[in-house]
Amino acid sequence: MNNYNFPSLRINLLLIREMERLSICEHRSSGGLWGSRVVHTCSAPAIPAGRITALQAVDLWKNHFTERGVMEPDHSSLYIMAYLLGAKTVKSLEQEKLSEFLSPEKTEQMWKLCSRRLSRMPVQYVIEEWDFRDLTLKMRPPVFIPRPETEELVELMLNDLEMKPGTGIGADSQHTCLEVGCGSGAISLSLLKSLPQLKVTALDQSQDAVDLTRANTCNKLFLLNDRLQIHCLDVMKDAETVLSLCRHVSTLLLFFSYKIVFDHAALDGGKDGLKVIKQILTLAPQILSNHGRVYLEVDPRHPPLIQRWVEVNPKFRVCLFLFVRPRFCILRKEKSNKYHKLDLD
Amino acid sequence: MLATRSFRLRSFFVVHSGREWRTLEGHPGLKGVYPTQALHWTPVAPSRVYHRELGDLYKAESLQRHLQQLMEEFRDIDRKLQRAYVSESDRKELLMKRTELLPLATAFERSEQAAADLQEVLTLLQTSAGTKDEDEQLTQLLKEEEAHVSCKLSALRTDLVKALVPTDPLDSSNILLEVVSGRTTGGDICQQFTREMFDMYQGFASYKNWDFDLLNYTPAEYGGLHHAAVRIAGDNVYRHLKHEGGTHRVQRIPEVGLSSRMQRIHTGTMTVIILPQPVEFDVHVDPKDLRIDTFRSRGAGGQSVNTTDSAVRIVHLPTGITAECQQTRSQLQNRDTAMRVLKARLYQSMMGKDTEQRHTARKQQVGTRSQSERIRTYNFSQDRVTDHRTGYVTRDIKEFMRGGEALCDLIWDVLEHAEREALLEVVQSSRSLKPPESGQSAD
């Protein structure tokens, strides 16, 4: 690099880095990474004095994100701007709108939202919404954001439900599903939207998640007749309550989508994730009806461990798994409280 | 028989007010087919000339021969069906053929009937020619009746010819329309023009009450459009827009954009691609042949690696055809859209062989219109749009670019020209008793 040492410059750089590190720690200690909505204003660029167009604002922030090492700088500023202008993506906006000058309120909002993004808050939390399949859902920290791969899990479930002979989802069949760890309610709501006859019971050990799922049921016209029941329960501690919920209903599907954050303050996802999975598989035979299935989206390390555990455990006699993706596991229950193989084609 | 006094002028003579004159430039196909009756047909609204041209074909010997062949076949089928010992499968086949030929047969019978009527009236006129003045009123009525039946006969013969035009089985499909900007050495005239073309087609879709679903919109810098893709659904969309595919050329002195400073005429091009969109089950794609590229977050790294990149790209491995989409925030929806686009492209490449065969020897005489050849020029400085396949010229380019009636008229003209060409091909090349069957692969 350069040969000249500017001590003051270096100290400045160090100070800035230290401040950033401290501010991240600050966030952590206040209960979860994104528990508080502290706006990190000291490193944001100044709001311009004159008016700027939407495109200019997008470019400005994209450059700033790139400088500060924020991931996906172009997508971030584009999605935030689209949200501000009332659309989902910038592409669906007319060209003219983007070349128009932003009002002072909108400019201020843009700055506010982008500053949040600057502090590494995911875009979904910044704009407080995101799409999952054909739904738009509210997003709120600390509830987890649904991942694109999970959309595929829902598709698998729908394919299986529609193809099931004998136990088909027809006009007169009443089937229930149980979701463990519903988070924002993405999976449950997707299933309910696509299958008008389905009923779902959703659980989450976090009250925030339960509240958010409830919030996401507003304005959802397909949710008539209380098709979705939401409870704040921990499958590890409240096993009895969970079982009693499902006792009188024929439950066809149980799904669990594994998302434990890899933070130093949180659980070790690998080991503790497996604990939850084992608990679910222990309870599942009592919850599921015959030919019922368990769908798990887990850590890529889990499936072989799960298989071994289930095979070795004297309470179960399990056969094959169905690996559709490295992170998906599907098990089917047979008549006698056992899990059975699902043959690969 | 002596029908009403007032005979109704057929729409042949309707003059649309405010319409520009239409000029014919170099219309090779029409040589030798103009009948002498053309003299009392004043140049009128472009759409009506269609009837004249197609009706003229009636006189063509080859068409008459072809028509007779088909009618013979029809009668043959009827005879065969009446026999007792026709097998079940044969009967089905014959019935199908009969249904195909039925509209033609009906039109033929009607026109024959009208011809007979006309003959009757003419004989009556002749016999009353040498009578006294009292019968002048009768003569007058007869003359009116003759004119009326004449008109009717012409119309019916035109219908008959229309019934002979081979139909394209894809005509009723929805389409995938893509606009792609051309390249120039400098300035953004192509991109600006592409955006205007896109707006024009959007206007046309709304004029026709079609659904216009945006699949992809990639703007260029400075306000132009780089490329875009839409799905247009509605009645007979493919039939209307199939001839829009090709290279469109623009000539203008740009008012906006980078090139506007120089005040010189610039030329640019853009390409329109029309792909008929088949019904879903027509194109079967084996999932094993596809490679789907999406952004995957690695591992379970928690919330800090949540991606917003929902772009999907699908590659069909055997053919190498790709489709991509990043139109929505949901990866699955993008994937579904990309699949639809891919299927349309695959279908097009499958059908490509077929369309090749439809380009006949006759067309080769006129000059092949490959993708790289211009099909239409939009001259803004001279306020004129010229279609090079038919020679159709229209003015008021600003109105034209709105995608309303002006574009509709041009499309009709091109369509009729193409149908006429197709008919001529069928008629002149048919030697066997087989009726025209388009969409049949020669493999």
mmCIF file of C-alpha atoms in Angstrom, chain B residues 12 21-22 34 38 62 86 140 159 205 215 227 249 255 262 291 333 368 380 436:
data_model
loop_
_atom_site.group_PDB
_atom_site.id
_atom_site.type_symbol
_atom_site.label_atom_id
_atom_site.label_comp_id
_atom_site.label_asym_id
_atom_site.label_seq_id
_atom_site.Cartn_x
_atom_site.Cartn_y
_atom_site.Cartn_z
ATOM 1 C CA PHE B 12 -67.606 -3.141 -50.205
ATOM 2 C CA TRP B 21 -55.167 6.654 -48.729
ATOM 3 C CA ARG B 22 -53.473 3.402 -48.967
ATOM 4 C CA TYR B 34 -56.901 -8.349 -61.281
ATOM 5 C CA ALA B 38 -61.734 -3.541 -60.688
ATOM 6 C CA SER B 62 -55.994 -23.549 -60.049
ATOM 7 C CA VAL B 86 -67.797 -49.528 -43.345
ATOM 8 C CA GLN B 140 -85.941 -1.640 -63.262
ATOM 9 C CA ASP B 159 -66.596 -16.830 -48.191
ATOM 10 C CA ALA B 205 -53.398 -5.555 -25.935
ATOM 11 C CA LEU B 215 -42.655 -11.527 -17.167
ATOM 12 C CA HIS B 227 -35.403 -6.212 -23.327
ATOM 13 C CA ARG B 249 -36.342 -0.464 -38.095
ATOM 14 C CA GLU B 255 -35.732 14.326 -29.355
ATOM 15 C CA MET B 262 -26.752 16.116 -33.150
ATOM 16 C CA ARG B 291 -30.808 -27.668 -14.320
ATOM 17 C CA GLN B 333 -43.049 -17.951 -8.387
ATOM 18 C CA THR B 368 -37.270 -14.814 -47.702
ATOM 19 C CA PHE B 380 -40.573 9.431 -37.594
ATOM 20 C CA PRO B 436 -54.869 -29.043 -46.912
#
